Amino acid sequence: MTWDALWPLLWQGTLDTLWMVVPAALCAQLIGTALGVLLTLTRPDGLHPQRPLFRVLDAAVNVGRSLPFIILLVLLIPFTRLITGTSIGSTAAIVPLTVAAIPFVARLVDGALKDVPRGVVDAARAMGASTAQTVFKVLLPEARPALIHAFTVMIVSLIGYSAMAGAIGGGGLGDLAIRYGYQRFETGVMIATVAALLVLVQLTQWAGDRAAARSDHR
Amino acid sequence: MPDLTPPDVLDFQNVSKTYPGQPRPALNDLTLRVPRGSRTGVIGRSGAGKSTLVRLISGLETPDAGRLLVRGDALGPATRAAHQARTGLVFQQFNLLAQRTVLRNVTLPLELRGVPRARRDALAREHLDLVGLGEYAGRYPAQLSGGQKQRVGIARALVTAPDLLLADEATSALDPETSAGILNLLLDLQRERDLTLVIVTHQLEVVRAVTTHVAVLDAGQLVETGETAAVLRAPRHAATRALLDAHRPQVPLAPDETLRRVTLPDLNPDTLAALARAGARIVQAEPHPQGLDVWIAAPAASPEWAVLA
């Protein structure tokens, strides 16, 4: 394949990958953070211990994280159709990608919040901070570098997961590599695709590390 | 006739507290009053119940039994916020927010109460000036020394204009010289602002240097209380004596020598001459808010003690 033919394919593949990953990452970060906060608050030594709720959430997160993405993709087809009206294509892939990333983010957020010193949280409580104030003025801002790091790791994972979205006609770089590189033995396309993925991941990681470092005043 | 005398700032009435899963109470039947304007030290070893006392006063825990009255009120959902605003807390580990500037750390208590931004910035700057850190408003805690962090902690504690300042091991993480500076600052602020100062510590020298009254806790119980000078001169309880002994320098003494502790403004030639006449030697000297804290070994019968005392 010539460069002239390859470029549009690579470009479209990159756009498709971004179209799947970015919205999924944003949704997952939002819902996953909320879930992570809930885990932190309800755990037995949290600010509002709720043992039954904590156990359910904790188990759900573990189950979500242990399901292979390709299985989740298939399992979620009815749900995906309900939300996007279709179960194939890049837009449809956003749903399973989001669902796969939520427990991942929740666990990372839970860990990040646990690292905020207990003394700082108690100090805020003793100053009269409500639970909401403790979450939004102390826990989340103090954990910000770790949250940015979690977001970065999650995007990188999603770029990897998105390759499997080809299984439901999702397109993207991973799909390109499989269709051309694997099924049609176009080694050149395979290498170019892998290179594009590599650049995407490196850029994401670099930007994430930089943002985390800049926001960290410890 | 109604009683017009203001209630004690703190009034513990047979307060007990046991944490879930713990075999023995953290505080057991504690009765203690802290009068307005006093400087009270609460001293005890670790595990004596000091932290629990702080958590009760700051509204983080509630008593299992007995009553804790703060300014005459029992702390409940309706009264807690108002009392928290009037109680300033200073912590051993400073507990500053690492991701906020010094200024934003000091504005936090005001922010939590919805004070408008311009007003809280002005108040915070005023209090940073008060602790001598006006220049540091834009820095982050990680850029400060331990003593500076504690000054920020004190500014934050005072920014809501409390009448009670509770210092929880406030100097335990600091070197002796820095500790002396912080204790002096606390003393000055207490006098200037007519604060009630409660100092919770395991350090006897802190109690000696700053407080008028002392309460000794041991294994969750109040074992001795009274005026600081009297308690330190003639401790009645074994736990108090143990605290006093733990602080004595471990040095070999001649049979007729005794070890005494004095506070001196400085070691000037006159003092040194007096010590020499008494046959005394300096065993240990540490900075102290009023000068130097000096341990002296001297013959028991030396008449020169009077010169130093």
Coordinates of C-alpha atoms in Angstrom, one line a residue:
Chain A
M1 CA 0.0 0.0 0.0
T2 CA 1.3 3.5 -0.8
W3 CA 1.6 6.3 1.7
D4 CA -1.1 8.2 -0.2
A5 CA -3.5 5.3 0.4
L6 CA -2.3 4.7 3.9
W7 CA -2.6 8.2 5.3
P8 CA -6.4 8.6 5.0
L9 CA -6.8 5.2 6.6
L10 CA -4.5 6.1 9.5
W11 CA -6.1 9.5 10.0
Q12 CA -9.6 8.1 10.0
G13 CA -8.5 5.3 12.4
T14 CA -7.0 7.8 14.8
L15 CA -10.1 10.0 14.7
D16 CA -12.3 6.9 15.3
T17 CA -10.1 5.8 18.2
L18 CA -10.3 9.3 19.7
W19 CA -14.0 9.5 19.1
M20 CA -14.5 6.3 21.1
V21 CA -11.9 6.9 23.8
V22 CA -12.4 10.6 24.7
P23 CA -16.1 10.6 25.4
A24 CA -15.8 7.2 27.2
A25 CA -12.9 8.6 29.3
L26 CA -14.8 11.7 30.3
C27 CA -18.0 9.8 31.2
A28 CA -16.0 7.1 33.1
Q29 CA -14.0 9.7 35.0
L30 CA -17.2 11.5 36.1
I31 CA -19.1 8.4 37.2
G32 CA -16.0 6.5 38.4
T33 CA -15.0 9.4 40.6
A34 CA -18.4 9.6 42.2
L35 CA -18.3 5.9 42.8
G36 CA -14.7 6.1 44.2
V37 CA -15.9 8.9 46.6
L38 CA -18.8 6.8 47.7
L39 CA -16.4 3.8 48.4
T40 CA -14.2 6.1 50.4
L41 CA -17.0 7.6 52.5
T42 CA -18.8 4.3 53.2
R43 CA -15.9 2.1 54.0
P44 CA -15.8 0.9 57.7
D45 CA -13.3 3.6 58.7
G46 CA -14.8 6.2 56.4
L47 CA -16.7 9.4 57.3
H48 CA -20.0 7.7 56.8
P49 CA -19.6 4.0 57.4
Q50 CA -22.3 2.0 55.6
R51 CA -21.2 -1.6 55.6
P52 CA -23.9 -3.1 53.4
L53 CA -23.7 -0.4 50.7
F54 CA -19.9 -0.5 50.8
R55 CA -19.8 -4.3 50.4
V56 CA -22.2 -4.1 47.4
L57 CA -20.2 -1.3 45.7
D58 CA -16.9 -2.9 46.5
A59 CA -18.0 -6.3 45.0
A60 CA -19.5 -4.6 42.0
V61 CA -16.2 -2.8 41.3
N62 CA -14.3 -6.1 41.6
V63 CA -16.6 -7.9 39.3
G64 CA -16.5 -5.1 36.8
R65 CA -12.7 -5.1 36.8
S66 CA -12.4 -8.8 36.4
L67 CA -14.6 -9.2 33.3
P68 CA -12.6 -9.4 30.1
F69 CA -13.5 -6.5 27.9
I70 CA -14.4 -8.6 24.9
I71 CA -17.0 -10.4 27.1
L72 CA -18.3 -7.1 28.5
L73 CA -18.7 -5.9 24.9
V74 CA -21.0 -8.7 24.0
L75 CA -22.9 -8.8 27.3
L76 CA -23.7 -5.1 27.0
I77 CA -25.1 -5.2 23.5
P78 CA -28.7 -4.8 24.6
F79 CA -27.8 -2.0 26.9
T80 CA -25.7 -0.3 24.2
R81 CA -28.6 -0.5 21.8
L82 CA -30.9 1.0 24.4
I83 CA -28.6 4.1 24.8
T84 CA -27.2 4.7 21.3
G85 CA -29.9 3.1 19.2
T86 CA -27.4 0.8 17.6
S87 CA -25.0 -1.9 18.7
I88 CA -22.4 -1.5 16.0
G89 CA -19.9 1.3 15.1
S90 CA -17.7 3.7 16.9
T91 CA -20.5 5.5 18.7
A92 CA -21.9 2.2 20.0
A93 CA -18.4 1.3 21.3
I94 CA -18.4 4.3 23.6
V95 CA -20.9 2.5 25.9
P96 CA -19.0 -0.6 26.7
L97 CA -15.7 1.4 26.9
T98 CA -17.3 3.7 29.5
V99 CA -18.7 0.8 31.5
A100 CA -15.4 -1.0 31.5
A101 CA -13.5 2.1 32.7
I102 CA -15.9 3.0 35.5
P103 CA -14.8 0.4 38.0
F104 CA -11.2 0.9 37.1
V105 CA -11.5 4.7 37.8
A106 CA -13.5 4.0 41.0
R107 CA -10.7 1.8 42.4
L108 CA -8.0 4.3 41.4
V109 CA -9.9 7.3 42.9
D110 CA -10.6 5.3 46.1
G111 CA -6.9 4.7 46.4
A112 CA -6.0 8.3 45.7
L113 CA -8.5 9.6 48.3
K114 CA -7.2 7.1 50.9
D115 CA -3.7 8.7 50.6
V116 CA -5.0 12.1 51.8
P117 CA -3.8 12.2 55.4
R118 CA -6.4 11.4 57.9
G119 CA -5.3 14.3 60.1
V120 CA -6.0 16.8 57.3
V121 CA -9.5 15.4 56.9
D122 CA -10.1 15.5 60.7
A123 CA -8.8 19.0 60.8
A124 CA -11.3 20.1 58.2
R125 CA -14.1 18.3 60.1
A126 CA -13.1 19.9 63.3
M127 CA -13.3 23.3 61.5
G128 CA -16.9 22.5 60.8
A129 CA -16.7 21.1 57.2
S130 CA -19.8 19.3 56.1
T131 CA -19.3 16.0 54.2
A132 CA -19.8 17.7 50.9
Q133 CA -17.3 20.4 51.8
T134 CA -14.8 17.7 53.0
V135 CA -15.2 16.0 49.6
F136 CA -15.0 19.0 47.4
K137 CA -12.7 21.3 49.3
V138 CA -10.3 18.8 50.9
L139 CA -10.4 15.2 49.5
L140 CA -10.7 15.8 45.8
P141 CA -8.4 18.9 45.6
E142 CA -5.7 17.3 47.8
A143 CA -5.8 14.1 45.7
R144 CA -5.7 16.1 42.4
P145 CA -2.3 14.9 41.2
A146 CA -3.2 11.3 41.8
L147 CA -6.6 11.8 40.1
I148 CA -4.9 13.2 37.0
H149 CA -2.5 10.2 37.1
A150 CA -5.5 7.9 37.3
F151 CA -7.2 9.6 34.4
T152 CA -4.1 9.2 32.3
V153 CA -3.7 5.5 33.1
M154 CA -7.4 5.0 32.3
I155 CA -7.1 6.7 28.8
V156 CA -4.1 4.6 27.9
S157 CA -6.1 1.4 28.9
L158 CA -9.0 2.6 26.9
I159 CA -6.9 3.1 23.8
G160 CA -5.9 -0.5 24.2
Y161 CA -9.5 -1.7 24.8
S162 CA -10.7 0.3 21.8
A163 CA -8.7 -2.0 19.5
M164 CA -11.3 -4.7 20.5
A165 CA -14.2 -2.5 19.5
G166 CA -13.4 -3.6 15.9
A167 CA -15.2 -6.8 16.9
I168 CA -18.5 -4.8 16.8
G169 CA -17.4 -2.7 13.7
G170 CA -16.1 0.1 15.9
G171 CA -13.3 1.0 13.7
G172 CA -10.2 2.8 15.0
L173 CA -6.5 2.0 14.9
G174 CA -6.8 -1.4 16.4
D175 CA -9.4 -2.5 13.9
L176 CA -7.2 -1.2 11.1
A177 CA -4.3 -3.2 12.3
I178 CA -6.4 -6.4 12.5
R179 CA -8.1 -6.0 9.1
Y180 CA -5.2 -4.9 7.1
G181 CA -2.2 -6.2 9.0
Y182 CA -3.5 -9.5 10.2
Q183 CA -6.2 -10.5 7.8
R184 CA -4.6 -9.2 4.6
F185 CA -1.0 -9.6 5.5
E186 CA -0.2 -6.0 5.0
T187 CA 2.7 -5.8 7.3
G188 CA 3.4 -2.1 6.4
V189 CA -0.1 -1.1 7.6
M190 CA 0.3 -3.1 10.8
I191 CA 3.6 -1.4 11.6
A192 CA 2.2 2.1 10.7
T193 CA -0.8 1.4 12.9
V194 CA 1.2 0.2 15.8
A195 CA 3.4 3.3 15.5
A196 CA 0.3 5.6 15.5
L197 CA -1.0 3.8 18.6
L198 CA 2.4 4.2 20.3
V199 CA 2.5 7.9 19.5
L200 CA -1.0 8.3 20.9
V201 CA -0.2 6.5 24.1
Q202 CA 3.1 8.3 24.6
L203 CA 1.5 11.7 24.0
T204 CA -1.3 10.9 26.5
Q205 CA 1.2 9.7 29.1
W206 CA 3.5 12.7 28.6
A207 CA 0.6 15.2 28.9
G208 CA -0.8 13.4 31.9
D209 CA 2.5 13.2 33.8
R210 CA 3.2 16.9 33.0
A211 CA -0.3 17.9 34.2
A212 CA 0.0 15.8 37.4
A213 CA 3.5 17.2 38.2
R214 CA 2.4 20.8 37.6
S215 CA -0.6 20.5 39.8
D216 CA 1.3 18.9 42.7
H217 CA 2.6 21.3 45.3
R218 CA 3.7 18.7 47.9
Chain B
M1 CA -31.0 36.0 91.1
P2 CA -29.8 34.6 87.8
D3 CA -26.2 33.5 87.7
L4 CA -24.4 36.0 85.6
T5 CA -20.9 34.5 85.8
P6 CA -20.0 33.1 82.3
P7 CA -19.9 29.3 82.2
D8 CA -16.5 27.6 82.1
V9 CA -15.2 27.2 78.5
L10 CA -14.9 23.5 79.0
D11 CA -16.7 21.4 81.6
F12 CA -16.3 17.7 81.5
Q13 CA -18.8 16.0 83.8
N14 CA -18.0 12.3 84.3
V15 CA -17.2 11.8 80.6
S16 CA -16.4 8.4 79.4
K17 CA -15.5 7.2 75.9
T18 CA -14.8 3.7 74.6
Y19 CA -14.0 3.1 70.9
P20 CA -15.8 0.2 69.3
G21 CA -13.7 -3.0 69.5
Q22 CA -11.4 -1.6 72.3
P23 CA -11.3 -3.5 75.6
R24 CA -10.9 -0.5 77.8
P25 CA -12.2 3.1 77.7
A26 CA -10.0 5.7 76.1
L27 CA -11.4 8.1 78.7
N28 CA -12.9 7.0 82.0
D29 CA -15.2 9.1 84.1
L30 CA -13.3 12.3 83.4
T31 CA -14.4 15.4 85.4
L32 CA -12.4 18.6 84.6
R33 CA -13.2 22.2 84.3
V34 CA -11.3 24.7 82.2
P35 CA -12.1 28.3 83.3
R36 CA -12.3 31.1 80.9
G37 CA -8.9 32.8 80.2
S38 CA -6.8 30.1 81.8
R39 CA -3.9 28.4 80.3
T40 CA -4.4 24.7 81.0
G41 CA -2.0 21.9 80.2
V42 CA -3.2 18.4 79.7
I43 CA -0.3 16.0 80.0
G44 CA 0.0 12.3 79.9
R45 CA 1.9 9.5 78.1
S46 CA 0.7 8.2 74.8
G47 CA -2.5 6.2 75.3
A48 CA -3.4 8.3 78.3
G49 CA -6.5 9.7 76.5
K50 CA -5.2 13.0 75.3
S51 CA -6.2 12.5 71.7
T52 CA -9.7 11.4 72.7
L53 CA -10.0 14.6 74.8
V54 CA -9.1 16.7 71.8
R55 CA -11.6 14.8 69.5
L56 CA -14.4 15.3 72.0
I57 CA -13.7 19.0 72.4
S58 CA -13.4 19.5 68.6
G59 CA -16.7 17.7 68.1
L60 CA -15.3 14.7 66.2
E61 CA -16.5 12.3 68.9
T62 CA -19.3 12.3 71.4
P63 CA -19.1 11.0 75.0
D64 CA -20.6 7.5 75.7
A65 CA -21.4 8.6 79.2
G66 CA -21.4 11.8 81.1
R67 CA -21.6 15.3 79.6
L68 CA -19.2 17.7 78.0
L69 CA -20.3 21.3 78.1
V70 CA -18.6 23.7 75.9
R71 CA -19.3 27.3 76.9
G72 CA -22.2 25.9 78.8
D73 CA -23.7 23.9 75.9
A74 CA -23.7 20.2 75.2
L75 CA -22.2 19.7 71.7
G76 CA -25.0 18.4 69.5
P77 CA -26.0 18.7 65.8
A78 CA -27.6 22.1 66.5
T79 CA -24.7 23.7 68.5
R80 CA -21.6 22.0 67.1
A81 CA -21.0 24.3 64.2
A82 CA -21.2 27.5 66.3
H83 CA -18.7 26.1 68.9
Q84 CA -16.4 24.7 66.2
A85 CA -16.1 28.3 64.9
R86 CA -15.1 29.5 68.3
T87 CA -12.5 26.8 68.9
G88 CA -9.2 27.1 67.2
L89 CA -7.1 23.9 66.7
V90 CA -3.4 23.6 66.3
F91 CA -2.0 20.2 65.5
Q92 CA 1.3 18.3 65.9
Q93 CA 1.5 17.5 62.1
F94 CA 0.1 21.0 61.2
N95 CA -2.5 19.4 59.0
L96 CA -2.2 22.0 56.3
L97 CA -3.6 21.3 52.9
A98 CA -0.6 20.6 50.6
Q99 CA -2.3 21.7 47.4
R100 CA -3.4 25.0 48.8
T101 CA -1.3 28.1 49.2
V102 CA -0.5 29.4 52.6
L103 CA -3.2 32.1 52.1
R104 CA -5.8 29.6 51.0
N105 CA -5.0 27.4 54.0
V106 CA -5.8 30.3 56.3
T107 CA -9.0 31.2 54.5
L108 CA -10.3 27.6 54.6
P109 CA -12.2 27.9 57.9
L110 CA -13.9 31.1 56.6
E111 CA -14.6 29.5 53.3
L112 CA -16.4 26.7 55.1
R113 CA -18.7 29.3 56.7
G114 CA -19.4 31.2 53.5
V115 CA -17.5 34.4 54.3
P116 CA -17.2 36.4 51.1
R117 CA -13.9 36.1 49.3
A118 CA -12.6 39.7 49.8
R119 CA -13.4 39.6 53.5
R120 CA -11.7 36.2 54.1
D121 CA -8.6 37.2 52.1
A122 CA -8.3 40.4 54.2
L123 CA -8.7 38.5 57.5
A124 CA -6.3 35.8 56.4
R125 CA -3.6 38.3 55.4
E126 CA -4.1 40.1 58.7
H127 CA -3.5 36.8 60.6
L128 CA -0.5 35.8 58.5
D129 CA 1.0 39.2 59.5
L130 CA 0.2 38.4 63.1
V131 CA 2.3 35.3 63.0
G132 CA 5.0 37.0 60.9
L133 CA 4.4 35.2 57.7
G134 CA 2.7 38.0 55.6
E135 CA 5.4 37.5 52.9
Y136 CA 4.6 33.8 52.5
A137 CA 0.9 34.1 51.5
G138 CA 1.6 32.8 48.0
R139 CA 3.8 29.8 48.9
Y140 CA 2.8 26.2 49.4
P141 CA 3.2 24.4 52.8
A142 CA 6.0 22.2 51.3
Q143 CA 8.1 25.3 50.8
L144 CA 8.0 26.2 54.6
S145 CA 10.0 24.9 57.6
G146 CA 8.2 23.1 60.4
G147 CA 8.1 26.2 62.6
Q148 CA 6.6 28.2 59.7
K149 CA 4.0 25.6 59.0
Q150 CA 3.0 25.7 62.6
R151 CA 2.7 29.5 62.4
V152 CA 0.4 29.1 59.4
G153 CA -1.6 26.5 61.5
I154 CA -1.9 29.1 64.3
A155 CA -3.0 31.8 61.9
R156 CA -5.6 29.4 60.5
A157 CA -6.8 28.5 64.1
L158 CA -7.3 32.2 65.0
V159 CA -8.8 33.5 61.8
T160 CA -12.3 32.8 63.0
A161 CA -11.7 34.8 66.1
P162 CA -12.1 31.9 68.6
D163 CA -12.1 32.3 72.4
L164 CA -10.6 28.9 72.9
L165 CA -7.3 27.8 71.4
L166 CA -6.6 24.0 71.6
A167 CA -3.0 23.1 70.9
D168 CA -2.6 19.3 70.4
E169 CA 1.1 18.4 70.7
A170 CA 1.7 21.6 68.8
T171 CA 5.5 21.6 69.4
S172 CA 6.2 17.9 69.5
A173 CA 7.4 17.7 65.9
L174 CA 9.6 20.8 66.2
D175 CA 13.2 21.2 67.5
P176 CA 13.6 22.9 70.9
E177 CA 14.4 26.3 69.6
T178 CA 11.5 26.4 67.2
S179 CA 9.2 25.0 69.9
A180 CA 10.2 27.9 72.2
G181 CA 9.3 30.4 69.5
I182 CA 5.9 28.8 68.9
L183 CA 5.2 28.6 72.7
N184 CA 6.1 32.3 73.0
L185 CA 3.8 33.1 70.1
L186 CA 0.9 31.1 71.7
L187 CA 1.5 32.9 75.1
D188 CA 1.5 36.4 73.4
L189 CA -1.6 35.6 71.5
Q190 CA -3.3 34.2 74.6
R191 CA -2.7 37.4 76.5
E192 CA -3.5 39.8 73.6
R193 CA -6.7 38.1 72.7
D194 CA -7.7 37.0 76.1
L195 CA -7.9 33.4 74.9
T196 CA -8.5 30.3 76.9
L197 CA -5.5 28.1 76.0
V198 CA -5.6 24.4 76.3
I199 CA -2.3 22.7 75.6
V200 CA -2.3 18.9 75.2
T201 CA 1.2 17.5 75.3
H202 CA 3.4 14.7 76.6
Q203 CA 6.2 17.3 77.1
L204 CA 6.6 18.4 80.7
E205 CA 8.7 21.4 79.7
V206 CA 5.8 22.7 77.6
V207 CA 3.4 22.5 80.6
R208 CA 6.1 24.2 82.8
A209 CA 6.8 27.0 80.4
V210 CA 3.3 28.0 79.4
T211 CA 0.5 26.8 81.6
T212 CA -1.1 28.1 84.8
H213 CA -3.0 24.9 85.5
V214 CA -2.3 21.3 84.7
A215 CA -4.3 18.1 84.4
V216 CA -2.5 14.8 84.4
L217 CA -4.1 11.9 82.5
D218 CA -3.1 8.3 82.9
A219 CA -4.8 5.3 81.3
G220 CA -7.9 7.3 80.5
Q221 CA -8.3 8.8 83.9
L222 CA -7.6 12.2 85.4
V223 CA -5.1 11.4 88.2
E224 CA -4.0 14.8 89.3
T225 CA -5.0 18.4 88.7
G226 CA -4.1 21.8 90.1
E227 CA -1.9 24.8 89.6
T228 CA 1.1 23.9 87.5
A229 CA 3.7 25.2 89.9
A230 CA 2.2 23.3 92.8
V231 CA 1.8 20.0 90.9
L232 CA 5.3 20.1 89.5
R233 CA 6.8 21.0 92.9
A234 CA 5.0 18.3 94.8
P235 CA 3.5 15.7 92.5
R236 CA 1.0 13.4 94.4
H237 CA 0.4 10.7 91.8
A238 CA 2.9 8.1 90.6
A239 CA 2.1 9.0 86.9
T240 CA 3.0 12.6 87.5
R241 CA 6.2 11.6 89.2
A242 CA 7.0 9.3 86.3
L243 CA 6.6 12.1 83.9
L244 CA 8.9 14.3 86.0
D245 CA 11.5 11.6 86.3
A246 CA 11.4 10.7 82.6
H247 CA 12.7 14.1 81.9
R248 CA 15.7 14.1 84.3
P249 CA 19.0 13.8 82.4
Q250 CA 20.6 10.5 83.0
V251 CA 24.0 11.4 84.4
P252 CA 26.2 9.9 87.2
L253 CA 26.0 11.9 90.4
A254 CA 28.3 12.1 93.3
P255 CA 26.8 10.7 96.6
D256 CA 26.2 14.2 98.0
E257 CA 24.9 15.7 94.8
T258 CA 21.4 16.3 93.7
L259 CA 20.0 17.2 90.3
R260 CA 17.9 20.4 90.1
R261 CA 16.2 22.2 87.3
V262 CA 16.2 26.0 87.0
T263 CA 15.1 28.4 84.3
L264 CA 17.7 31.2 83.7
P265 CA 17.3 34.2 81.4
D266 CA 20.8 33.5 80.2
L267 CA 24.2 32.2 81.3
N268 CA 25.9 35.5 82.2
P269 CA 29.2 35.7 84.1
D270 CA 27.5 36.4 87.4
T271 CA 25.4 33.3 87.1
L272 CA 28.4 31.2 86.2
A273 CA 30.3 32.6 89.2
A274 CA 27.4 31.8 91.5
L275 CA 27.3 28.3 90.2
A276 CA 31.1 27.9 90.7
R277 CA 30.8 29.1 94.3
A278 CA 28.1 26.6 94.9
G279 CA 30.2 23.8 93.5
A280 CA 27.6 23.2 90.9
R281 CA 27.9 22.0 87.4
I282 CA 25.6 22.4 84.4
V283 CA 24.4 19.0 83.2
Q284 CA 22.1 20.0 80.4
A285 CA 20.8 23.3 79.0
E286 CA 17.9 23.7 76.5
P287 CA 16.2 26.8 75.0
H288 CA 13.1 27.8 76.9
P289 CA 10.6 30.7 76.3
Q290 CA 12.0 32.6 79.3
G291 CA 15.7 31.9 78.4
L292 CA 17.3 28.6 79.2
D293 CA 16.1 25.5 80.8
V294 CA 19.1 24.3 82.8
W295 CA 19.7 21.1 84.8
I296 CA 22.3 21.6 87.5
A297 CA 24.1 19.0 89.6
A298 CA 25.2 20.4 93.0
P299 CA 25.9 19.4 96.6
A300 CA 22.5 19.0 98.3
A301 CA 23.3 21.4 101.0
S302 CA 24.6 24.2 98.8
P303 CA 23.3 27.6 100.1
E304 CA 23.7 29.1 96.6
W305 CA 20.5 27.6 95.3
A306 CA 18.8 30.7 96.5
V307 CA 20.9 32.8 94.1
L308 CA 19.5 30.9 91.2
A309 CA 16.0 30.5 92.3

